[in-house]
Amino acid sequence: MTSALLNDYFPLQVENGYQEEKFFTSGVNWPAYESFLTFLGNSSRYRVAYLLETLEIMSPSRNHELDKKAIARLLEVYLEEKRIRFWGLGSTTLKNKDKQAGKEPDECYCIGTDKDIPDLAIEVIYTSGGIDTLEIYRRLGVTEVWFWQNQQFTIYCLENDTYQTKPNSQVLPNLDLTFMSQYVTINDPLEAITQWREQIKSNTTF
């Protein structure tokens, strides 16, 4: 993997940040995957996923990044106001050589106590297809995954080594994600945070 390869597959990605591209390649062994992560370093330009020798490289769009930041801010306001201890790990690379799986989530969190593997991963979906994200998280042992797609959340909870869809978060059972989704879509981030904080303070049900 070289910078030339990346340029070949992502020629349009810098046009105002609206272009979102995905590239897949198979036959990538674990040392090659780790070498590629080292090559990218701390770059936020790409998200990398790995499962059983298949590598996925994604260049997130502007809207993708706006949504993921909005969700993170809203969630962190909720955790702060409810005095729930959390560790925000952002897009930290999660990987397990024995399970042949690795992922850089859009956002991820340890809730209650700090852990090697987060309790919650959040994925913003703008382009369909690709590596089986839930299979990666299952192999890594992430307790809960939220998918944000078409302006709504889908919640997956790990039970008996299988993800099950749930109407509510199990990690944060009092958080109404349907209600929170209304604030993700507000165009003014400051207004969204201000209104959301007021709702949390005035609403005793979540």
Short mmCIF file of C-alpha atoms in Angstrom, two decimals:
data_model
loop_
_atom_site.label_atom_id
_atom_site.label_comp_id
_atom_site.label_asym_id
_atom_site.label_seq_id
_atom_site.Cartn_x
_atom_site.Cartn_y
_atom_site.Cartn_z
CA MET A 1 0.00 0.00 0.00
CA THR A 2 1.42 3.36 -0.98
CA SER A 3 0.24 6.95 -1.25
CA ALA A 4 0.14 6.47 -5.02
CA LEU A 5 -2.41 3.68 -4.57
CA LEU A 6 -4.60 5.92 -2.44
CA ASN A 7 -4.44 8.69 -5.01
CA ASP A 8 -5.45 6.24 -7.73
CA TYR A 9 -8.61 5.19 -5.87
CA PHE A 10 -9.63 8.53 -4.32
CA PRO A 11 -9.05 11.14 -7.06
CA LEU A 12 -12.20 13.17 -6.24
CA GLN A 13 -12.25 13.18 -2.46
CA VAL A 14 -11.12 16.76 -1.87
CA GLU A 15 -13.82 18.52 -3.87
CA ASN A 16 -15.32 20.54 -0.98
CA GLY A 17 -15.40 17.38 1.11
CA TYR A 18 -18.72 16.17 -0.30
CA GLN A 19 -17.39 13.13 -2.13
CA GLU A 20 -17.45 9.86 -0.19
CA GLU A 21 -15.45 6.96 -1.61
CA LYS A 22 -14.84 3.34 -0.64
CA PHE A 23 -12.12 1.01 -1.81
CA PHE A 24 -11.88 -2.74 -1.09
CA THR A 25 -9.02 -5.15 -1.59
CA SER A 26 -8.66 -8.81 -0.60
CA GLY A 27 -5.68 -10.99 0.19
CA VAL A 28 -4.28 -8.54 2.74
CA ASN A 29 -2.58 -10.40 5.58
CA TRP A 30 -2.34 -9.08 9.12
CA PRO A 31 1.22 -7.67 8.86
CA ALA A 32 0.23 -5.79 5.70
CA TYR A 33 -2.84 -4.38 7.47
CA GLU A 34 -0.74 -3.17 10.39
CA SER A 35 1.84 -1.71 8.01
CA PHE A 36 -0.91 0.21 6.23
CA LEU A 37 -2.17 1.62 9.56
CA THR A 38 1.37 2.74 10.33
CA PHE A 39 1.64 4.35 6.91
CA LEU A 40 -1.56 6.35 7.48
CA GLY A 41 -0.48 7.37 10.98
CA ASN A 42 -2.93 9.72 12.68
CA SER A 43 -4.57 10.87 9.45
CA SER A 44 -8.30 11.59 9.81
CA ARG A 45 -8.69 11.54 6.04
CA TYR A 46 -9.54 7.84 5.92
CA ARG A 47 -11.39 5.19 7.96
CA VAL A 48 -9.97 1.68 7.72
CA ALA A 49 -11.75 -1.63 8.38
CA TYR A 50 -10.31 -5.14 8.20
CA LEU A 51 -11.96 -8.57 8.25
CA LEU A 52 -10.41 -11.90 7.26
CA GLU A 53 -7.85 -10.47 4.79
CA THR A 54 -10.26 -7.98 3.24
CA LEU A 55 -9.35 -4.32 3.68
CA GLU A 56 -11.81 -1.45 3.32
CA ILE A 57 -10.66 2.17 3.05
CA MET A 58 -13.28 4.88 3.27
CA SER A 59 -12.90 8.60 2.68
CA PRO A 60 -15.74 10.21 4.70
CA SER A 61 -17.77 13.04 3.22
CA ARG A 62 -18.39 16.44 4.79
CA ASN A 63 -21.95 15.49 5.74
CA HIS A 64 -20.68 12.25 7.26
CA GLU A 65 -18.31 14.16 9.52
CA LEU A 66 -20.92 16.79 10.43
CA ASP A 67 -23.32 14.07 11.58
CA LYS A 68 -20.75 12.12 13.56
CA LYS A 69 -19.61 15.25 15.40
CA ALA A 70 -23.21 16.27 16.12
CA ILE A 71 -24.00 12.83 17.56
CA ALA A 72 -20.86 12.86 19.69
CA ARG A 73 -21.58 16.32 21.11
CA LEU A 74 -25.19 15.47 21.93
CA LEU A 75 -24.27 12.19 23.56
CA GLU A 76 -21.53 13.78 25.65
CA VAL A 77 -23.88 16.52 26.84
CA TYR A 78 -26.31 13.80 27.97
CA LEU A 79 -23.57 11.90 29.79
CA GLU A 80 -22.31 15.07 31.47
CA GLU A 81 -25.75 16.22 32.59
CA LYS A 82 -26.62 12.75 33.92
CA ARG A 83 -23.22 12.44 35.64
CA ILE A 84 -22.44 9.21 33.82
CA ARG A 85 -18.72 8.53 33.66
CA PHE A 86 -17.43 8.01 30.14
CA TRP A 87 -14.26 7.81 28.12
CA GLY A 88 -14.59 9.06 24.53
CA LEU A 89 -12.16 7.19 22.27
CA GLY A 90 -13.16 8.82 18.98
CA SER A 91 -11.91 6.85 15.98
CA THR A 92 -9.30 4.86 17.90
CA THR A 93 -8.27 1.76 15.94
CA LEU A 94 -9.77 -1.35 17.53
CA LYS A 95 -8.16 -4.60 16.42
CA ASN A 96 -7.64 -8.23 17.35
CA LYS A 97 -5.09 -10.32 15.47
CA ASP A 98 -6.52 -13.66 16.65
CA LYS A 99 -9.99 -12.66 15.44
CA GLN A 100 -8.60 -11.17 12.21
CA ALA A 101 -10.68 -8.04 12.67
CA GLY A 102 -10.02 -4.32 12.97
CA LYS A 103 -12.07 -1.14 12.76
CA GLU A 104 -11.88 2.60 13.18
CA PRO A 105 -15.36 3.62 14.37
CA ASP A 106 -16.76 7.06 13.75
CA GLU A 107 -17.04 7.42 17.52
CA CYS A 108 -16.73 5.00 20.44
CA TYR A 109 -17.10 5.18 24.21
CA CYS A 110 -16.37 3.30 27.40
CA ILE A 111 -19.23 3.81 29.83
CA GLY A 112 -18.83 3.59 33.61
CA THR A 113 -15.22 2.39 33.58
CA ASP A 114 -12.30 2.62 31.16
CA LYS A 115 -11.76 -0.56 29.14
CA ASP A 116 -9.58 -1.89 26.32
CA ILE A 117 -12.66 -2.46 24.16
CA PRO A 118 -15.39 0.22 24.25
CA ASP A 119 -18.95 -0.50 25.30
CA LEU A 120 -20.40 1.56 22.46
CA ALA A 121 -19.44 2.18 18.83
CA ILE A 122 -21.23 4.64 16.55
CA GLU A 123 -21.29 4.37 12.76
CA VAL A 124 -22.63 7.02 10.37
CA ILE A 125 -23.80 5.42 7.12
CA TYR A 126 -23.94 7.41 3.88
CA THR A 127 -22.76 4.75 1.41
CA SER A 128 -24.09 1.19 1.42
CA GLY A 129 -22.15 -2.00 0.90
CA GLY A 130 -18.74 -3.02 2.12
CA ILE A 131 -17.28 -5.16 4.86
CA ASP A 132 -19.70 -6.59 7.42
CA THR A 133 -19.26 -3.96 10.13
CA LEU A 134 -21.27 -5.86 12.73
CA GLU A 135 -19.18 -8.98 12.21
CA ILE A 136 -16.05 -6.95 12.93
CA TYR A 137 -17.55 -5.53 16.11
CA ARG A 138 -18.80 -8.98 17.15
CA ARG A 139 -15.30 -10.38 16.83
CA LEU A 140 -13.94 -7.44 18.81
CA GLY A 141 -16.57 -7.85 21.52
CA VAL A 142 -18.15 -4.38 21.40
CA THR A 143 -21.30 -4.52 23.54
CA GLU A 144 -23.45 -2.13 21.51
CA VAL A 145 -23.37 -0.49 18.07
CA TRP A 146 -25.47 2.42 16.83
CA PHE A 147 -25.95 2.95 13.10
CA TRP A 148 -27.04 6.43 12.04
CA GLN A 149 -28.65 6.25 8.59
CA ASN A 150 -31.47 8.18 6.92
CA GLN A 151 -31.69 10.48 9.95
CA GLN A 152 -32.45 7.73 12.44
CA PHE A 153 -30.66 5.33 14.76
CA THR A 154 -30.65 1.55 14.60
CA ILE A 155 -29.43 -0.10 17.80
CA TYR A 156 -27.59 -3.43 17.86
CA CYS A 157 -26.84 -5.15 21.18
CA LEU A 158 -24.54 -8.13 21.60
CA GLU A 159 -26.34 -11.09 23.17
CA ASN A 160 -24.94 -14.63 23.22
CA ASP A 161 -22.27 -13.58 20.72
CA THR A 162 -24.89 -12.30 18.24
CA TYR A 163 -26.15 -8.79 17.59
CA GLN A 164 -29.86 -8.23 18.12
CA THR A 165 -31.74 -5.08 17.10
CA LYS A 166 -33.31 -3.30 20.05
CA PRO A 167 -35.76 -0.39 20.38
CA ASN A 168 -33.59 1.21 23.07
CA SER A 169 -29.97 1.29 24.13
CA GLN A 170 -28.99 -1.32 26.70
CA VAL A 171 -25.81 0.52 27.65
CA LEU A 172 -27.76 3.74 28.26
CA PRO A 173 -31.31 2.47 28.88
CA ASN A 174 -32.78 5.86 29.85
CA LEU A 175 -31.58 7.67 26.74
CA ASP A 176 -34.32 8.21 24.16
CA LEU A 177 -32.41 7.99 20.87
CA THR A 178 -35.51 8.69 18.80
CA PHE A 179 -35.84 11.98 20.64
CA MET A 180 -32.12 12.74 20.38
CA SER A 181 -32.19 12.15 16.62
CA GLN A 182 -34.31 15.30 16.23
CA TYR A 183 -31.37 17.35 17.48
CA VAL A 184 -28.81 15.66 15.25
CA THR A 185 -30.61 17.11 12.23
CA ILE A 186 -30.67 20.74 13.45
CA ASN A 187 -28.42 22.73 11.12
CA ASP A 188 -27.10 25.10 13.79
CA PRO A 189 -24.83 23.06 16.13
CA LEU A 190 -24.93 25.61 18.94
CA GLU A 191 -28.72 25.78 18.84
CA ALA A 192 -28.93 21.99 18.83
CA ILE A 193 -26.69 21.65 21.89
CA THR A 194 -28.46 24.45 23.76
CA GLN A 195 -31.93 23.03 23.16
CA TRP A 196 -30.81 19.48 23.93
CA ARG A 197 -29.22 20.48 27.24
CA GLU A 198 -32.39 22.28 28.27
CA GLN A 199 -34.47 19.21 27.40
CA ILE A 200 -32.25 16.94 29.48
CA LYS A 201 -32.46 19.25 32.49
CA SER A 202 -36.24 19.58 32.27
CA ASN A 203 -37.07 15.96 31.38
CA THR A 204 -36.85 13.50 34.26
CA THR A 205 -37.67 10.42 32.15
CA PHE A 206 -34.29 10.12 30.44
#
